[in-house]
CSV table of C-alpha atoms and ligand atoms in Angstrom, one decimal:
chain,number,residue,atom,x,y,z
D,22,UNK,CA,2.2,9.2,15.9
D,23,UNK,CA,1.1,6.1,14.4
D,24,UNK,CA,2.9,4.9,11.1
D,25,UNK,CA,0.3,3.4,8.5
D,26,UNK,CA,1.7,1.7,5.6
D,27,UNK,CA,-0.3,1.4,2.5
D,28,UNK,CA,0.6,-1.3,0.0
D,29,UNK,CA,-1.1,-1.7,-3.2
D,30,UNK,CA,-0.4,-2.8,-7.0
D,31,UNK,CA,-3.0,-2.0,-9.4
D,32,UNK,CA,-4.9,0.8,-10.9
D,33,UNK,CA,-8.1,0.3,-9.0
D,34,UNK,CA,-6.4,-0.3,-5.8
D,35,UNK,CA,-4.7,3.2,-6.3
D,36,UNK,CA,-7.9,5.1,-7.2
D,37,UNK,CA,-9.7,3.3,-4.3
D,38,UNK,CA,-6.9,4.3,-1.6
D,39,UNK,CA,-6.1,7.7,-2.8
D,40,UNK,CA,-8.8,9.4,-0.9
D,41,UNK,CA,-8.0,7.4,2.4
D,42,UNK,CA,-4.1,8.4,1.8
D,43,UNK,CA,-5.1,11.9,1.3
D,44,UNK,CA,-7.3,12.0,4.5
D,45,UNK,CA,-4.7,10.4,6.7
D,46,UNK,CA,-2.0,12.7,5.3
D,47,UNK,CA,-4.0,15.8,6.4
D,48,UNK,CA,-3.9,14.3,10.0
D,49,UNK,CA,-0.7,14.8,12.1
D,50,UNK,CA,-1.7,11.8,14.2
D,51,UNK,CA,-0.7,9.4,11.1
D,52,UNK,CA,2.8,9.0,9.7
D,53,UNK,CA,1.7,7.9,6.1
D,54,UNK,CA,4.0,5.4,3.9
D,55,UNK,CA,3.4,4.1,0.7
D,56,UNK,CA,4.5,1.0,-0.8
D,57,UNK,CA,3.8,-0.1,-4.4
D,58,UNK,CA,4.3,-3.7,-5.4
D,59,UNK,CA,4.5,-2.8,-9.2
D,60,UNK,CA,2.0,-5.4,-10.1
D,61,UNK,CA,0.8,-2.7,-12.6
D,62,UNK,CA,3.3,-0.3,-14.2
D,63,UNK,CA,1.9,2.3,-16.7
D,64,UNK,CA,-1.6,1.8,-15.5
D,65,UNK,CA,-0.5,2.5,-12.0
D,66,UNK,CA,1.5,5.4,-12.8
D,67,UNK,CA,-1.5,7.3,-14.4
D,68,UNK,CA,-3.2,7.2,-11.2
D,69,UNK,CA,-0.2,7.9,-8.9
D,70,UNK,CA,0.5,11.1,-11.0
D,71,UNK,CA,-3.1,12.2,-11.1
D,72,UNK,CA,-3.2,11.8,-7.2
D,73,UNK,CA,0.0,13.1,-6.5
D,74,UNK,CA,1.1,10.1,-4.7
D,75,UNK,CA,4.9,9.4,-4.6
D,76,UNK,CA,5.6,6.0,-3.4
D,77,UNK,CA,8.4,5.5,-0.5
D,78,UNK,CA,9.1,2.1,-2.0
D,79,UNK,CA,8.4,0.2,-5.1
D,80,UNK,CA,8.7,-3.7,-5.0
D,81,UNK,CA,8.7,-3.7,-8.7
D,82,UNK,CA,7.4,-7.2,-9.2
D,83,UNK,CA,5.6,-6.8,-12.8
D,84,UNK,CA,6.7,-9.3,-15.3
D,85,UNK,CA,5.1,-9.5,-19.0
D,86,UNK,CA,2.1,-12.1,-18.9
D,87,UNK,CA,2.9,-12.6,-15.1
D,88,UNK,CA,1.8,-15.7,-13.4
D,89,UNK,CA,-0.1,-15.4,-10.0
D,90,UNK,CA,2.2,-17.6,-8.0
D,91,UNK,CA,5.4,-15.6,-8.9
D,92,UNK,CA,3.5,-12.5,-8.1
D,93,UNK,CA,2.4,-13.5,-4.9
D,94,UNK,CA,5.6,-15.1,-4.1
D,95,UNK,CA,7.7,-12.0,-5.0
D,96,UNK,CA,5.4,-9.7,-2.6
D,97,UNK,CA,5.7,-12.2,0.2
D,98,UNK,CA,9.6,-12.4,-0.3
D,99,UNK,CA,10.1,-8.5,-0.5
D,100,UNK,CA,7.5,-7.1,1.8
D,101,UNK,CA,9.1,-8.3,5.1
D,102,UNK,CA,12.1,-5.8,4.5
D,103,UNK,CA,9.8,-3.0,4.0
D,104,UNK,CA,8.0,-3.6,7.1
D,105,UNK,CA,11.2,-3.7,9.0
D,106,UNK,CA,12.3,-0.4,7.5
D,107,UNK,CA,9.0,1.5,8.2
D,108,UNK,CA,7.9,-0.3,11.3
D,109,UNK,CA,4.1,0.4,10.8
D,110,UNK,CA,1.5,-0.2,13.3
D,111,UNK,CA,-0.9,-1.0,10.8
D,112,UNK,CA,-0.9,-2.1,7.1
D,113,UNK,CA,-3.8,-1.0,4.9
D,114,UNK,CA,-4.7,-3.3,1.8
D,115,UNK,CA,-7.8,-2.8,-0.6
D,116,UNK,CA,-10.0,-5.1,-2.4
D,117,UNK,CA,-9.2,-8.5,-3.9
D,118,UNK,CA,-6.0,-8.5,-6.1
D,119,UNK,CA,-3.1,-10.8,-5.5
D,120,UNK,CA,-0.9,-7.8,-4.4
D,121,UNK,CA,-3.5,-7.1,-1.7
D,122,UNK,CA,-3.8,-10.7,-0.7
D,123,UNK,CA,0.1,-11.3,-0.6
D,124,UNK,CA,0.5,-8.1,1.3
D,125,UNK,CA,-2.0,-8.8,3.8
D,126,UNK,CA,-0.5,-12.4,4.3
D,127,UNK,CA,3.1,-11.0,4.8
D,128,UNK,CA,1.9,-8.5,7.2
D,129,UNK,CA,-0.1,-11.1,9.3
D,130,UNK,CA,3.0,-13.1,9.3
D,131,UNK,CA,5.0,-10.2,10.6
D,132,UNK,CA,2.5,-9.9,13.5
D,133,UNK,CA,1.2,-6.4,12.3
D,134,UNK,CA,-2.5,-5.5,12.1
D,135,UNK,CA,-4.1,-5.5,8.7
D,136,UNK,CA,-6.9,-3.0,7.6
D,137,UNK,CA,-9.0,-4.5,4.9
D,138,UNK,CA,-10.6,-1.6,2.8
D,139,UNK,CA,-13.6,-2.8,0.6
D,140,UNK,CA,-14.1,-6.0,2.6
D,141,UNK,CA,-16.9,-8.4,2.6
D,142,UNK,CA,-17.7,-8.5,-1.4
D,143,UNK,CA,-18.7,-12.0,-2.3
D,144,UNK,CA,-20.0,-13.5,-5.5
D,145,UNK,CA,-20.3,-16.8,-3.8
D,146,UNK,CA,-18.1,-18.5,-6.5
D,147,UNK,CA,-14.4,-19.0,-6.1
D,148,UNK,CA,-14.1,-19.5,-9.9
D,149,UNK,CA,-15.6,-16.0,-10.9
D,150,UNK,CA,-14.0,-13.7,-10.5
D,151,UNK,CA,-10.9,-15.6,-10.6
D,152,UNK,CA,-8.9,-15.5,-8.4
D,153,UNK,CA,-10.2,-12.4,-6.8
D,154,UNK,CA,-13.0,-14.1,-4.9
D,155,UNK,CA,-10.6,-16.5,-3.1
D,156,UNK,CA,-8.2,-13.3,-2.3
D,157,UNK,CA,-10.8,-11.4,-0.7
D,158,UNK,CA,-12.2,-14.3,1.4
D,159,UNK,CA,-8.5,-15.0,2.5
D,160,UNK,CA,-7.9,-11.5,3.6
D,161,UNK,CA,-11.1,-11.5,5.5
D,162,UNK,CA,-9.4,-14.2,7.6
D,163,UNK,CA,-6.1,-12.4,8.2
D,164,UNK,CA,-7.4,-8.8,8.7
D,165,UNK,CA,-8.1,-7.0,12.0
D,166,UNK,CA,-10.1,-4.0,10.6
D,167,UNK,CA,-12.7,-4.9,8.0
D,168,UNK,CA,-14.2,-1.7,6.1
D,169,UNK,CA,-17.4,-2.9,4.3
D,170,UNK,CA,-18.7,-0.7,1.7
D,171,UNK,CA,-22.4,-1.8,2.3
D,172,UNK,CA,-24.4,-3.4,4.8
D,173,UNK,CA,-24.6,-6.6,2.5
D,174,UNK,CA,-21.0,-6.7,2.5
D,175,UNK,CA,-21.0,-6.5,6.2
D,176,UNK,CA,-23.6,-9.3,6.4
D,177,UNK,CA,-21.2,-11.4,4.3
D,178,UNK,CA,-18.6,-11.1,6.9
D,179,UNK,CA,-20.8,-11.8,9.9
D,180,UNK,CA,-21.9,-15.1,8.2
D,181,UNK,CA,-18.2,-16.2,7.8
D,182,UNK,CA,-17.6,-15.5,11.6
D,183,UNK,CA,-15.8,-12.1,11.6
D,184,UNK,CA,-16.2,-10.4,14.7
D,185,UNK,CA,-19.0,-7.7,14.3
D,186,UNK,CA,-16.9,-5.3,16.5
D,187,UNK,CA,-14.3,-5.2,13.8
D,188,UNK,CA,-16.6,-4.7,10.9
D,189,UNK,CA,-17.4,-1.1,9.9
D,190,UNK,CA,-19.7,0.1,7.2
D,191,UNK,CA,-18.3,3.0,5.5
D,192,UNK,CA,-19.5,3.3,1.7
D,193,UNK,CA,-16.8,2.6,-0.8
D,194,UNK,CA,-13.9,5.0,-1.3
D,195,UNK,CA,-14.2,4.8,-4.9
D,196,UNK,CA,-17.3,7.2,-4.6
D,197,UNK,CA,-15.0,9.7,-2.7
D,198,UNK,CA,-12.5,9.4,-5.7
D,199,UNK,CA,-15.3,9.9,-8.2
D,200,UNK,CA,-17.0,12.8,-6.5
D,201,UNK,CA,-13.4,14.6,-6.2
D,202,UNK,CA,-12.7,13.9,-9.9
D,203,UNK,CA,-16.1,15.0,-11.2
D,204,UNK,CA,-15.7,18.3,-9.2
D,205,UNK,CA,-12.4,19.3,-11.0
D,206,UNK,CA,-13.7,18.3,-14.5
D,207,UNK,CA,-14.4,20.8,-17.0
D,208,UNK,CA,-18.1,21.1,-18.1
D,209,UNK,CA,-18.8,19.4,-21.3
D,210,UNK,CA,-21.7,19.2,-23.9
D,211,UNK,CA,-22.3,15.7,-25.3
D,212,UNK,CA,-22.6,15.3,-29.1
D,213,UNK,CA,-26.3,14.6,-29.4
D,214,UNK,CA,-26.0,13.0,-32.9
D,215,UNK,CA,-23.8,10.2,-31.4
D,216,UNK,CA,-24.5,7.6,-28.8
D,217,UNK,CA,-21.2,6.5,-27.0
D,218,UNK,CA,-21.1,3.0,-25.6
D,219,UNK,CA,-18.1,2.6,-23.2
D,220,UNK,CA,-16.4,-0.6,-23.2
D,221,UNK,CA,-13.9,-2.3,-20.7
D,222,UNK,CA,-12.8,-5.8,-19.9
D,223,UNK,CA,-10.1,-7.9,-18.3
D,224,UNK,CA,-11.1,-10.7,-16.1
D,225,UNK,CA,-9.1,-13.8,-16.1
D,226,UNK,CA,-12.0,-16.2,-16.3
D,227,UNK,CA,-13.1,-14.4,-19.7
D,228,UNK,CA,-9.7,-15.2,-21.5
D,229,UNK,CA,-10.2,-17.0,-24.6
D,230,UNK,CA,-13.6,-17.9,-26.1
D,231,UNK,CA,-15.7,-15.3,-23.9
D,232,UNK,CA,-13.7,-12.3,-24.7
D,233,UNK,CA,-14.0,-13.3,-28.4
D,234,UNK,CA,-17.7,-13.5,-28.1
D,235,UNK,CA,-17.7,-10.1,-26.4
D,236,UNK,CA,-15.6,-8.7,-29.3
D,237,UNK,CA,-18.1,-10.1,-31.8
D,238,UNK,CA,-21.1,-8.7,-30.1
D,239,UNK,CA,-19.5,-5.3,-30.2
D,240,UNK,CA,-18.9,-5.6,-34.0
D,241,UNK,CA,-22.5,-6.7,-34.5
D,242,UNK,CA,-23.7,-3.6,-32.4
D,243,UNK,CA,-21.4,-1.3,-34.3
D,244,UNK,CA,-22.6,-2.7,-37.5
D,245,UNK,CA,-26.3,-2.3,-36.8
D,246,UNK,CA,-26.3,1.1,-35.2
D,247,UNK,CA,-25.0,4.0,-37.4
D,248,UNK,CA,-25.6,6.6,-34.4
D,249,UNK,CA,-23.4,4.5,-32.1
D,250,UNK,CA,-19.8,5.0,-31.4
D,251,UNK,CA,-18.2,2.3,-29.1
D,252,UNK,CA,-15.1,3.6,-27.3
D,253,UNK,CA,-13.1,0.8,-25.8
D,254,UNK,CA,-10.0,1.7,-23.7
D,255,UNK,CA,-8.0,-1.8,-24.0
D,256,UNK,CA,-6.2,-3.1,-21.0
D,257,UNK,CA,-2.6,-3.5,-21.3
D,258,UNK,CA,-2.7,-7.4,-20.7
D,259,UNK,CA,-1.5,-9.0,-23.7
D,260,UNK,CA,-4.2,-11.7,-23.2
D,261,UNK,CA,-6.8,-9.0,-23.6
D,262,UNK,CA,-5.1,-6.9,-26.3
D,263,UNK,CA,-4.7,-9.8,-28.6
D,264,UNK,CA,-8.2,-10.8,-29.3
D,265,UNK,CA,-9.5,-7.2,-29.0
D,266,UNK,CA,-7.2,-5.8,-31.6
D,267,UNK,CA,-7.7,-8.9,-34.0
D,268,UNK,CA,-11.4,-9.0,-33.9
D,269,UNK,CA,-12.2,-5.2,-33.6
D,270,UNK,CA,-9.3,-3.3,-35.1
D,271,UNK,CA,-10.5,-1.5,-38.2
D,272,UNK,CA,-14.3,-1.7,-37.6
D,273,UNK,CA,-16.2,1.3,-38.2
D,274,UNK,CA,-17.6,3.0,-35.2
D,275,UNK,CA,-15.4,1.1,-32.8
D,276,UNK,CA,-12.5,3.3,-31.3
D,277,UNK,CA,-9.9,1.1,-29.5
D,278,UNK,CA,-7.7,3.3,-27.5
D,279,UNK,CA,-5.0,2.7,-24.6
D,280,UNK,CA,-6.1,2.9,-21.0
D,281,UNK,CA,-6.7,6.5,-20.2
D,282,UNK,CA,-6.2,8.5,-16.9
D,283,UNK,CA,-9.2,8.6,-14.4
D,284,UNK,CA,-10.2,12.0,-15.3
D,285,UNK,CA,-10.5,11.1,-18.8
D,286,UNK,CA,-12.3,7.9,-18.0
D,287,UNK,CA,-14.7,9.6,-15.8
D,288,UNK,CA,-15.5,12.3,-18.5
D,289,UNK,CA,-16.1,9.3,-20.9
D,290,UNK,CA,-18.5,7.5,-18.4
D,291,UNK,CA,-20.5,10.8,-18.0
D,292,UNK,CA,-20.8,11.2,-21.7
D,293,UNK,CA,-22.1,7.6,-22.4
D,294,UNK,CA,-25.3,6.3,-23.2
D,295,UNK,CA,-24.5,3.1,-21.5
D,296,UNK,CA,-21.5,1.1,-20.2
D,297,UNK,CA,-20.4,-2.5,-20.9
D,298,UNK,CA,-17.8,-3.7,-18.4
D,299,UNK,CA,-16.6,-6.6,-16.3
D,300,UNK,CA,-14.8,-4.2,-14.1
D,301,UNK,CA,-15.6,-4.0,-10.3
D,302,UNK,CA,-14.9,-0.1,-10.0
D,303,UNK,CA,-17.0,0.8,-13.1
D,304,UNK,CA,-19.8,-1.3,-11.5
D,305,UNK,CA,-19.7,1.0,-8.7
D,306,UNK,CA,-19.1,4.3,-10.6
D,307,UNK,CA,-21.6,3.9,-13.3
D,308,UNK,CA,-24.8,3.7,-11.0
D,309,UNK,CA,-23.5,6.8,-9.1
D,310,UNK,CA,-23.4,8.6,-12.3
D,311,UNK,CA,-26.8,7.4,-13.5
D,312,UNK,CA,-25.4,5.6,-16.3
D,313,UNK,CA,-26.9,2.3,-17.4
D,314,UNK,CA,-24.1,-0.5,-17.0
D,315,UNK,CA,-24.3,-4.0,-18.5
D,316,UNK,CA,-22.0,-6.4,-16.5
D,317,UNK,CA,-20.1,-8.8,-19.0
D,318,UNK,CA,-20.0,-11.6,-16.4
D,319,UNK,CA,-22.2,-14.5,-15.2
D,320,UNK,CA,-22.3,-13.1,-11.6
D,321,UNK,CA,-21.6,-10.3,-9.6
D,322,UNK,CA,-20.4,-9.3,-6.0
D,323,UNK,CA,-22.0,-6.0,-6.5
D,324,UNK,CA,-25.6,-7.2,-6.4
D,325,UNK,CA,-26.7,-3.6,-4.9
D,326,UNK,CA,-26.3,-1.9,-8.4
D,327,UNK,CA,-28.6,-4.7,-10.0
D,328,UNK,CA,-31.1,-4.3,-7.2
D,329,UNK,CA,-31.1,-0.5,-7.7
D,330,UNK,CA,-32.2,-0.9,-11.3
D,331,UNK,CA,-28.7,0.6,-12.6
D,332,UNK,CA,-27.1,-2.7,-13.6
D,333,UNK,CA,-27.9,-5.9,-15.4
D,334,UNK,CA,-25.8,-9.1,-15.6
D,335,UNK,CA,-25.8,-10.2,-19.1
D,336,UNK,CA,-22.8,-12.6,-19.3
D,337,UNK,CA,-20.5,-13.2,-22.2
D,338,UNK,CA,-22.7,-14.7,-24.9
D,339,UNK,CA,-22.9,-12.8,-28.3
D,340,UNK,CA,-26.7,-13.0,-28.5
D,341,UNK,CA,-27.3,-11.8,-25.0
D,342,UNK,CA,-25.1,-8.9,-25.2
D,343,UNK,CA,-26.5,-7.8,-28.6
D,344,UNK,CA,-30.1,-8.3,-27.3
D,345,UNK,CA,-29.5,-6.2,-23.9
D,346,UNK,CA,-27.7,-3.4,-25.8
D,347,UNK,CA,-30.3,-3.4,-28.6
D,348,UNK,CA,-33.1,-3.0,-25.9
D,349,UNK,CA,-31.1,-0.2,-24.3
D,350,UNK,CA,-30.7,1.6,-27.7
D,351,UNK,CA,-34.4,1.1,-28.9
D,352,UNK,CA,-36.5,1.3,-25.5
D,353,UNK,CA,-36.3,4.8,-24.3
D,354,UNK,CA,-38.2,4.1,-21.3
D,355,UNK,CA,-36.0,1.1,-20.3
D,356,UNK,CA,-32.9,3.2,-20.8
D,357,UNK,CA,-34.3,5.8,-18.7
D,358,UNK,CA,-35.4,3.4,-15.8
D,359,UNK,CA,-31.6,2.4,-15.7
D,360,UNK,CA,-30.5,6.0,-15.8
D,361,UNK,CA,-31.5,7.0,-12.1
D,362,UNK,CA,-28.4,8.0,-10.1
D,363,UNK,CA,-27.8,6.0,-7.1
D,364,UNK,CA,-26.0,6.2,-3.7
D,365,UNK,CA,-25.9,2.3,-3.0
D,366,UNK,CA,-22.1,2.3,-2.9
D,367,UNK,CA,-21.6,5.2,-0.8
D,368,UNK,CA,-21.9,9.1,-0.3
D,369,UNK,CA,-18.4,10.3,-1.0
D,370,UNK,CA,-17.3,10.3,2.7
D,371,UNK,CA,-15.9,6.8,3.2
D,372,UNK,CA,-12.3,8.0,3.8
D,373,UNK,CA,-13.3,10.3,6.5
D,374,UNK,CA,-15.2,7.6,8.4
D,375,UNK,CA,-12.3,5.1,8.0
D,376,UNK,CA,-9.7,7.7,9.2
D,377,UNK,CA,-12.0,8.5,12.3
D,378,UNK,CA,-12.3,4.7,13.1
D,379,UNK,CA,-8.3,4.1,12.7
D,380,UNK,CA,-7.7,7.0,14.9
D,381,UNK,CA,-9.8,5.6,17.7
D,382,UNK,CA,-7.7,2.4,17.2
S,422,UD1,C1,-5.1,-7.4,-12.0
S,422,UD1,C2,-5.8,-7.8,-10.8
S,422,UD1,C3,-7.4,-7.7,-10.9
S,422,UD1,C4,-7.8,-6.4,-11.0
S,422,UD1,C5,-7.0,-5.7,-12.2
S,422,UD1,C6,-7.2,-4.1,-12.3
S,422,UD1,C7,-5.2,-10.0,-10.0
S,422,UD1,C8,-4.8,-11.5,-9.9
S,422,UD1,N1,-5.7,-9.4,-10.6
S,422,UD1,O1,-5.5,-8.1,-13.3
S,422,UD1,O2,-8.0,-8.3,-9.7
S,422,UD1,O3,-9.1,-6.1,-11.3
S,422,UD1,O4,-5.5,-5.8,-12.1
S,422,UD1,O5,-6.8,-3.8,-13.6
S,422,UD1,O6,-4.5,-9.4,-8.8
S,422,UD1,N2,0.2,-4.9,-17.8
S,422,UD1,C9,1.1,-4.1,-18.2
S,422,UD1,N3,1.1,-2.8,-17.5
S,422,UD1,C10,0.3,-2.5,-16.8
S,422,UD1,C11,-0.6,-3.4,-16.2
S,422,UD1,C12,-0.6,-4.6,-16.5
S,422,UD1,O7,1.9,-4.3,-19.3
S,422,UD1,O8,0.4,-1.3,-16.1
S,422,UD1,C13,0.4,-6.5,-18.5
S,422,UD1,C14,1.4,-7.3,-18.1
S,422,UD1,O9,1.9,-8.1,-19.1
S,422,UD1,C15,0.9,-8.1,-17.0
S,422,UD1,C16,-0.5,-8.3,-17.8
S,422,UD1,O10,-0.8,-6.9,-17.9
S,422,UD1,O11,1.6,-9.2,-17.0
S,422,UD1,C17,-1.5,-8.6,-16.3
S,422,UD1,O12,-1.5,-7.8,-15.3
S,422,UD1,P1,-2.1,-8.6,-13.9
S,422,UD1,O13,-2.0,-7.7,-12.9
S,422,UD1,O14,-1.5,-10.0,-13.7
S,422,UD1,O15,-3.5,-8.9,-14.1
S,422,UD1,P2,-4.7,-7.8,-14.6
S,422,UD1,O16,-5.6,-8.4,-15.4
S,422,UD1,O17,-4.3,-6.3,-14.8
S,423,UDP,N1,-10.4,3.4,-15.3
S,423,UDP,C1,-9.4,4.3,-15.9
S,423,UDP,N2,-8.9,4.2,-17.2
S,423,UDP,C2,-9.5,3.3,-18.0
S,423,UDP,C3,-10.3,2.3,-17.5
S,423,UDP,C4,-10.9,2.4,-16.2
S,423,UDP,O1,-9.1,5.1,-15.1
S,423,UDP,O2,-9.0,3.4,-19.2
S,423,UDP,C5,-10.9,3.4,-14.1
S,423,UDP,C6,-12.1,3.1,-13.6
S,423,UDP,O3,-13.0,4.3,-13.6
S,423,UDP,C7,-12.2,2.5,-12.2
S,423,UDP,C8,-11.1,1.6,-12.4
S,423,UDP,O4,-10.1,2.2,-13.3
S,423,UDP,O5,-12.3,3.2,-11.4
S,423,UDP,C9,-11.2,0.1,-12.7
S,423,UDP,O6,-10.2,-0.5,-12.8
S,423,UDP,P1,-10.1,-2.2,-13.5
S,423,UDP,O7,-11.3,-2.1,-14.4
S,423,UDP,O8,-8.9,-2.2,-14.1
S,423,UDP,O9,-10.3,-3.1,-12.2
S,423,UDP,P2,-11.4,-3.5,-11.3
S,423,UDP,O10,-12.2,-2.2,-11.0
S,423,UDP,O11,-12.3,-4.6,-12.2
S,423,UDP,O12,-10.6,-4.2,-10.3
């Protein structure tokens, strides 16, 4: 029996690792252990509850307005004891958060193999997304298994000199989580008299002026279109909440809500006319559901969605956002052309593929 330790800290990592945890738990070859860093607290708890994941250990590192260095240092300091306690032959991390990178580095220092799920995404710019682009590149240096979601991600890794035998294209596990969630959702009729625009945003490089621009754009859109309702689950980061609540609080047709559980969020996505986001996961889910997505960033590491016609990178300028949303609201053909469901990020069987590869060793 092989002990596999999952280490993660944030909402998207939990959503994307849940299908793999479930898959390995079904196979008696694996002894599955889960360590959460606690980088997120409430937002992680929502996902753990939904997927019935009870962590074996919680490093409890979250601080209000936490700094990246102290976060990374706390994980580096605390993980070695967990590695000694469980003695895993493999540690699985996901994506590009500081939890994932610090856990990968601590595992590498401990002489234990690292498996990196969602490997090979690249924006080509270490300042955007910041610090995630650096975190994922650094993980590619220390990982032994690289599970790339797409051929393009694989090509990025090979360009950086990663051994091709260690790179496996599996699809993204978020699509597994999405399919499982859609399957257990109650059927619902959308209200045809209201067009829902769903918004999320939390990127560090947008703090300050860009986030304020986004909010002013949303206020303009709500004012100009009486049949539109903007629903915005606001991330718990105080640097996001302060400007969003100040600029958009009390505006007609803008509903600011707390982060919602994954089932509720998927339901909101399926009912949306379009989605505005800087989220990585949402850029993968919206195309799968056939909902047009406008990316509130200057660059993306998920160009597959843009090429498939589901996503457009619009940046953070007020004028550009208002123009792109207005086009989607007024040009039905354009909206239809962005509404074709796409499988560029996977077919929902990524976890099974990863499990099969890990079993072979
Ligand atoms: C982190 C990741 C980012 C990922 C995002 C997913 C890093 C550097 N950033 O960014 O890659 O896309 O998670 O959402 O790893 N907070 C709470 N409760 C929570 C979660 C956060 O109160 O459940 C507040 C805390 O004040 C915390 C702050 O949000 O200090 C920021 O959290 P942090 O994890 O540092 O940054 P995110 O923007 O969430
Ligand atoms: N999500 C959620 N509730 C919300 C907002 C988002 O469950 O209120 C889900 C979303 O479907 C996606 C993931 O959280 O799977 C994205 O997380 P986030 O945007 O925080 O991180 P990123 O994907 O940018 O790393």
